[in-house]
mmCIF file of C-alpha atoms and ligand atoms in Angstrom:
data_model
loop_
_atom_site.group_PDB
_atom_site.id
_atom_site.type_symbol
_atom_site.label_atom_id
_atom_site.label_comp_id
_atom_site.label_asym_id
_atom_site.label_seq_id
_atom_site.Cartn_x
_atom_site.Cartn_y
_atom_site.Cartn_z
ATOM 1 C CA UNK A 9 -6.809 -42.432 -129.110
ATOM 2 C CA UNK A 10 -6.616 -39.459 -131.453
ATOM 3 C CA UNK A 11 -5.956 -36.245 -129.460
ATOM 4 C CA UNK A 12 -8.319 -33.328 -130.010
ATOM 5 C CA UNK A 13 -6.908 -30.091 -131.464
ATOM 6 C CA UNK A 14 -6.896 -27.422 -128.726
ATOM 7 C CA UNK A 15 -8.267 -24.833 -131.164
ATOM 8 C CA UNK A 16 -11.470 -26.834 -131.534
ATOM 9 C CA UNK A 17 -12.097 -26.330 -127.804
ATOM 10 C CA UNK A 18 -11.755 -22.547 -127.988
ATOM 11 C CA UNK A 19 -14.574 -20.110 -128.708
ATOM 12 C CA UNK A 20 -14.271 -18.658 -132.223
ATOM 13 C CA UNK A 21 -12.283 -15.440 -132.645
ATOM 14 C CA UNK A 22 -14.758 -12.567 -132.866
ATOM 15 C CA UNK A 23 -14.518 -9.557 -135.199
ATOM 16 C CA UNK A 24 -13.648 -6.341 -133.386
ATOM 17 C CA UNK A 25 -15.127 -2.885 -133.624
ATOM 18 C CA UNK A 26 -11.991 -0.773 -133.196
ATOM 19 C CA UNK A 27 -12.347 2.928 -132.452
ATOM 20 C CA UNK A 28 -9.299 5.077 -133.122
ATOM 21 C CA UNK A 29 -9.824 8.378 -131.409
ATOM 22 C CA UNK A 30 -7.755 11.189 -129.979
ATOM 23 C CA UNK A 31 -7.207 14.898 -130.119
ATOM 24 C CA UNK A 32 -7.729 16.870 -133.289
ATOM 25 C CA UNK A 33 -4.371 17.100 -135.090
ATOM 26 C CA UNK A 34 -2.884 14.066 -133.359
ATOM 27 C CA UNK A 35 -2.533 12.191 -136.660
ATOM 28 C CA UNK A 36 -5.625 9.971 -136.832
ATOM 29 C CA UNK A 37 -5.937 10.565 -140.575
ATOM 30 C CA UNK A 38 -2.263 9.745 -141.185
ATOM 31 C CA UNK A 39 -2.669 6.525 -139.218
ATOM 32 C CA UNK A 40 -5.752 5.610 -141.241
ATOM 33 C CA UNK A 41 -4.051 6.402 -144.558
ATOM 34 C CA UNK A 42 -1.118 4.235 -143.538
ATOM 35 C CA UNK A 43 -3.414 1.353 -142.541
ATOM 36 C CA UNK A 44 -5.224 1.656 -145.856
ATOM 37 C CA UNK A 45 -1.965 1.707 -147.813
ATOM 38 C CA UNK A 46 -0.647 -1.348 -145.999
ATOM 39 C CA UNK A 47 -3.877 -3.210 -146.873
ATOM 40 C CA UNK A 48 -4.484 -3.763 -143.174
ATOM 41 C CA UNK A 49 -6.914 -6.682 -142.813
ATOM 42 C CA UNK A 50 -9.910 -4.707 -141.582
ATOM 43 C CA UNK A 51 -12.818 -2.757 -142.967
ATOM 44 C CA UNK A 52 -11.941 0.920 -142.576
ATOM 45 C CA UNK A 53 -15.142 2.874 -142.110
ATOM 46 C CA UNK A 54 -15.682 6.029 -144.181
ATOM 47 C CA UNK A 55 -17.613 8.773 -142.413
ATOM 48 C CA UNK A 56 -20.251 11.032 -143.958
ATOM 49 C CA UNK A 57 -19.660 14.713 -143.310
ATOM 50 C CA UNK A 58 -21.177 18.079 -144.178
ATOM 51 C CA UNK A 59 -17.725 19.677 -144.141
ATOM 52 C CA UNK A 60 -16.442 20.869 -147.485
ATOM 53 C CA UNK A 61 -13.711 18.877 -149.152
ATOM 54 C CA UNK A 62 -10.104 19.947 -148.530
ATOM 55 C CA UNK A 63 -7.550 19.883 -151.346
ATOM 56 C CA UNK A 64 -6.317 16.338 -151.888
ATOM 57 C CA UNK A 65 -9.247 14.671 -150.132
ATOM 58 C CA UNK A 66 -11.080 11.960 -152.090
ATOM 59 C CA UNK A 67 -14.803 11.286 -152.031
ATOM 60 C CA UNK A 68 -15.472 7.822 -150.607
ATOM 61 C CA UNK A 69 -11.910 7.454 -149.342
ATOM 62 C CA UNK A 70 -11.397 10.265 -146.838
ATOM 63 C CA UNK A 71 -15.099 11.016 -146.346
ATOM 64 C CA UNK A 72 -18.458 10.943 -148.063
ATOM 65 C CA UNK A 73 -19.120 14.645 -148.547
ATOM 66 C CA UNK A 74 -22.866 15.222 -148.206
ATOM 67 C CA UNK A 75 -25.258 18.166 -147.940
ATOM 68 C CA UNK A 76 -26.931 19.206 -144.669
ATOM 69 C CA UNK A 77 -30.241 17.901 -146.049
ATOM 70 C CA UNK A 78 -28.792 14.493 -146.890
ATOM 71 C CA UNK A 79 -27.153 14.284 -143.450
ATOM 72 C CA UNK A 80 -30.445 15.162 -141.732
ATOM 73 C CA UNK A 81 -32.186 12.487 -143.803
ATOM 74 C CA UNK A 82 -29.605 9.871 -142.761
ATOM 75 C CA UNK A 83 -30.189 10.745 -139.086
ATOM 76 C CA UNK A 84 -33.955 10.532 -139.587
ATOM 77 C CA UNK A 85 -33.651 7.097 -141.193
ATOM 78 C CA UNK A 86 -31.322 5.952 -138.383
ATOM 79 C CA UNK A 87 -28.597 5.156 -140.921
ATOM 80 C CA UNK A 88 -25.657 6.418 -138.832
ATOM 81 C CA UNK A 89 -23.915 4.513 -136.055
ATOM 82 C CA UNK A 90 -23.391 7.816 -134.217
ATOM 83 C CA UNK A 91 -23.272 11.422 -135.267
ATOM 84 C CA UNK A 92 -21.728 14.522 -133.826
ATOM 85 C CA UNK A 93 -21.143 18.138 -134.613
ATOM 86 C CA UNK A 94 -17.421 18.800 -134.457
ATOM 87 C CA UNK A 95 -16.216 22.374 -134.911
ATOM 88 C CA UNK A 96 -19.420 23.345 -136.708
ATOM 89 C CA UNK A 97 -19.635 20.409 -139.123
ATOM 90 C CA UNK A 98 -21.601 17.174 -138.848
ATOM 91 C CA UNK A 99 -19.914 13.771 -138.951
ATOM 92 C CA UNK A 100 -21.333 10.260 -138.765
ATOM 93 C CA UNK A 101 -20.287 6.785 -139.914
ATOM 94 C CA UNK A 102 -22.946 4.931 -141.966
ATOM 95 C CA UNK A 103 -24.116 1.882 -140.027
ATOM 96 C CA UNK A 104 -24.841 -0.583 -142.828
ATOM 97 C CA UNK A 105 -21.272 -1.229 -144.144
ATOM 98 C CA UNK A 106 -20.070 -1.655 -140.541
ATOM 99 C CA UNK A 107 -22.783 -4.207 -139.753
ATOM 100 C CA UNK A 108 -22.059 -6.035 -143.006
ATOM 101 C CA UNK A 109 -18.308 -6.276 -142.299
ATOM 102 C CA UNK A 110 -18.811 -7.487 -138.711
ATOM 103 C CA UNK A 111 -21.325 -10.076 -139.892
ATOM 104 C CA UNK A 112 -18.739 -11.329 -142.390
ATOM 105 C CA UNK A 113 -16.248 -11.731 -139.538
ATOM 106 C CA UNK A 114 -14.159 -8.708 -140.512
ATOM 107 C CA UNK A 115 -12.693 -6.265 -137.987
ATOM 108 C CA UNK A 116 -13.895 -2.687 -138.429
ATOM 109 C CA UNK A 117 -11.829 0.426 -137.774
ATOM 110 C CA UNK A 118 -13.599 3.686 -137.015
ATOM 111 C CA UNK A 119 -11.833 7.053 -136.767
ATOM 112 C CA UNK A 120 -13.836 9.400 -134.561
ATOM 113 C CA UNK A 121 -13.468 12.249 -132.106
ATOM 114 C CA UNK A 122 -13.676 11.809 -128.337
ATOM 115 C CA UNK A 123 -17.413 12.539 -128.038
ATOM 116 C CA UNK A 124 -18.098 10.000 -130.801
ATOM 117 C CA UNK A 125 -15.985 7.419 -128.962
ATOM 118 C CA UNK A 126 -18.116 7.979 -125.842
ATOM 119 C CA UNK A 127 -21.295 7.407 -127.872
ATOM 120 C CA UNK A 128 -19.903 4.179 -129.371
ATOM 121 C CA UNK A 129 -18.917 2.936 -125.918
ATOM 122 C CA UNK A 130 -22.505 3.421 -124.773
ATOM 123 C CA UNK A 131 -23.968 1.710 -127.845
ATOM 124 C CA UNK A 132 -21.370 -1.070 -128.163
ATOM 125 C CA UNK A 133 -19.771 -1.513 -124.718
ATOM 126 C CA UNK A 134 -17.454 -4.236 -126.044
ATOM 127 C CA UNK A 135 -15.910 -1.986 -128.718
ATOM 128 C CA UNK A 136 -12.131 -1.622 -128.489
ATOM 129 C CA UNK A 137 -11.216 1.997 -127.825
ATOM 130 C CA UNK A 138 -7.741 3.305 -128.662
ATOM 131 C CA UNK A 139 -6.694 6.856 -127.797
ATOM 132 C CA UNK A 140 -3.923 8.467 -129.844
ATOM 133 C CA UNK A 141 -1.843 11.216 -128.257
ATOM 134 C CA UNK A 142 1.222 13.270 -129.046
ATOM 135 C CA UNK A 143 4.114 13.399 -126.578
ATOM 136 C CA UNK A 144 3.271 17.000 -125.645
ATOM 137 C CA UNK A 145 0.577 19.597 -126.319
ATOM 138 C CA UNK A 146 3.276 21.792 -127.929
ATOM 139 C CA UNK A 147 3.793 19.074 -130.509
ATOM 140 C CA UNK A 148 0.040 18.995 -131.154
ATOM 141 C CA UNK A 149 -0.013 22.775 -131.631
ATOM 142 C CA UNK A 150 2.904 22.551 -134.057
ATOM 143 C CA UNK A 151 1.097 19.884 -136.113
ATOM 144 C CA UNK A 152 -2.131 21.888 -136.224
ATOM 145 C CA UNK A 153 -0.247 25.029 -137.329
ATOM 146 C CA UNK A 154 1.647 23.088 -139.988
ATOM 147 C CA UNK A 155 -1.462 21.768 -141.737
ATOM 148 C CA UNK A 156 -2.858 25.304 -142.270
ATOM 149 C CA UNK A 157 -6.470 24.120 -142.305
ATOM 150 C CA UNK A 158 -7.735 26.212 -139.379
ATOM 151 C CA UNK A 159 -8.066 29.935 -138.806
ATOM 152 C CA UNK A 160 -6.219 31.259 -135.682
ATOM 153 C CA UNK A 161 -9.540 31.276 -133.769
ATOM 154 C CA UNK A 162 -10.316 27.682 -134.816
ATOM 155 C CA UNK A 163 -6.822 26.609 -133.829
ATOM 156 C CA UNK A 164 -7.226 28.211 -130.420
ATOM 157 C CA UNK A 165 -10.528 26.347 -129.941
ATOM 158 C CA UNK A 166 -8.972 22.986 -130.951
ATOM 159 C CA UNK A 167 -6.159 23.429 -128.419
ATOM 160 C CA UNK A 168 -8.572 24.391 -125.663
ATOM 161 C CA UNK A 169 -10.752 21.374 -126.512
ATOM 162 C CA UNK A 170 -7.654 19.125 -126.584
ATOM 163 C CA UNK A 171 -6.806 19.958 -122.955
ATOM 164 C CA UNK A 172 -10.341 19.050 -121.917
ATOM 165 C CA UNK A 173 -10.450 15.874 -124.001
ATOM 166 C CA UNK A 174 -7.334 14.530 -122.281
ATOM 167 C CA UNK A 175 -9.546 14.036 -119.229
ATOM 168 C CA UNK A 176 -11.442 11.298 -121.083
ATOM 169 C CA UNK A 177 -8.412 8.988 -121.352
ATOM 170 C CA UNK A 178 -9.708 6.609 -118.615
ATOM 171 C CA UNK A 179 -12.693 5.769 -120.841
ATOM 172 C CA UNK A 180 -10.294 4.135 -123.352
ATOM 173 C CA UNK A 181 -8.799 0.628 -123.332
ATOM 174 C CA UNK A 182 -5.396 1.635 -124.705
ATOM 175 C CA UNK A 183 -3.322 4.769 -125.253
ATOM 176 C CA UNK A 184 -0.843 4.957 -128.136
ATOM 177 C CA UNK A 185 1.693 7.764 -128.469
ATOM 178 C CA UNK A 186 1.989 8.943 -132.062
ATOM 179 C CA UNK A 187 5.557 10.248 -131.915
ATOM 180 C CA UNK A 188 6.806 12.750 -134.480
ATOM 181 C CA UNK A 189 8.304 10.868 -137.447
ATOM 182 C CA UNK A 190 7.509 7.468 -135.908
ATOM 183 C CA UNK A 191 4.301 6.504 -137.678
ATOM 184 C CA UNK A 192 5.567 2.937 -138.243
ATOM 185 C CA UNK A 193 5.882 2.505 -134.474
ATOM 186 C CA UNK A 194 2.322 3.820 -134.024
ATOM 187 C CA UNK A 195 1.025 1.279 -136.545
ATOM 188 C CA UNK A 196 3.063 -1.483 -134.873
ATOM 189 C CA UNK A 197 1.544 -0.572 -131.487
ATOM 190 C CA UNK A 198 -1.992 -0.635 -132.889
ATOM 191 C CA UNK A 199 -1.323 -3.992 -134.594
ATOM 192 C CA UNK A 200 0.086 -5.384 -131.333
ATOM 193 C CA UNK A 201 -3.055 -4.329 -129.461
ATOM 194 C CA UNK A 202 -5.273 -6.032 -132.036
ATOM 195 C CA UNK A 203 -3.117 -9.180 -131.942
ATOM 196 C CA UNK A 204 -3.353 -9.258 -128.139
ATOM 197 C CA UNK A 205 -7.131 -8.844 -128.324
ATOM 198 C CA UNK A 206 -7.338 -11.846 -130.675
ATOM 199 C CA UNK A 207 -5.516 -13.890 -128.006
ATOM 200 C CA UNK A 208 -7.940 -13.065 -125.203
ATOM 201 C CA UNK A 209 -9.317 -16.065 -123.371
ATOM 202 C CA UNK A 210 -12.709 -14.400 -123.342
ATOM 203 C CA UNK A 211 -13.324 -12.523 -126.572
ATOM 204 C CA UNK A 212 -15.101 -9.201 -126.943
ATOM 205 C CA UNK A 213 -18.389 -9.616 -128.786
ATOM 206 C CA UNK A 214 -19.112 -6.426 -130.737
ATOM 207 C CA UNK A 215 -22.789 -6.382 -131.671
ATOM 208 C CA UNK A 216 -24.527 -3.362 -133.211
HETATM 209 P P1 5GP B 322 -11.651 16.946 -139.841
HETATM 210 O O1 5GP B 322 -12.738 17.843 -140.315
HETATM 211 O O2 5GP B 322 -10.424 17.725 -139.412
HETATM 212 O O3 5GP B 322 -11.354 15.834 -140.816
HETATM 213 O O4 5GP B 322 -12.191 16.222 -138.511
HETATM 214 C C1 5GP B 322 -12.592 16.987 -137.417
HETATM 215 C C2 5GP B 322 -12.871 16.074 -136.260
HETATM 216 O O5 5GP B 322 -14.005 15.259 -136.549
HETATM 217 C C3 5GP B 322 -11.718 15.121 -135.950
HETATM 218 O O6 5GP B 322 -11.468 15.153 -134.542
HETATM 219 C C4 5GP B 322 -12.250 13.801 -136.382
HETATM 220 O O7 5GP B 322 -11.754 12.725 -135.603
HETATM 221 C C5 5GP B 322 -13.740 13.955 -136.125
HETATM 222 N N1 5GP B 322 -14.506 12.959 -136.882
HETATM 223 C C6 5GP B 322 -14.260 12.456 -138.113
HETATM 224 N N2 5GP B 322 -15.155 11.530 -138.440
HETATM 225 C C7 5GP B 322 -16.002 11.412 -137.377
HETATM 226 C C8 5GP B 322 -17.164 10.600 -137.101
HETATM 227 O O8 5GP B 322 -17.612 9.765 -137.874
HETATM 228 N N3 5GP B 322 -17.765 10.805 -135.897
HETATM 229 C C9 5GP B 322 -17.315 11.700 -134.984
HETATM 230 N N4 5GP B 322 -17.957 11.798 -133.822
HETATM 231 N N5 5GP B 322 -16.234 12.455 -135.214
HETATM 232 C C10 5GP B 322 -15.589 12.327 -136.394
#
């Protein structure tokens, strides 16, 4: 008798909605840029924001830079998966490309702040939530100072918020330390988490 392949008995591997969150300045953007550069096999969501473009940022790659009116219209038409005001600017990932990628069986990676991660968890309880941290808050402060994108008052606010946001760690599935100068290790940890998730006996089903 011909033996049946074990894989044919398993439920199909499901696409994941992966949320990469963490404190402001922890290196979420660097992680995303690295994933993009390495042609990581996932759809990397691009958020719409009302914030003005920083030097070096590319439209449609780093963000979609939109006006307040356009952002309000997108909310009204229910086109955003979630939206939040972060340090005075609005941010929200457009829903349609995410739905399309998941439908096609592709994993989706979303980079969002902690409040956005909480919203996603409510809307899509099976989403995979990864929290990025630095080894210490001093390291975070150093990184924020180095990028020179905040005024001293803004920097103070981000550090104060960071201390509070650390309390939300239990909401996440995994915590990854983004060590100074060790971005490859961070990427390896994230890849390992995704690989482990693909091996789960009971798969997450991420439906929007
Ligand atoms: P920045 O303006 O420095 O690029 O981002 C400021 C904060 O907004 C960061 O903590 C970043 O993670 C967060 N952010 C970026 N995109 C989104 C999004 O789509 N949703 C939410 N909730 N936060 C976002």
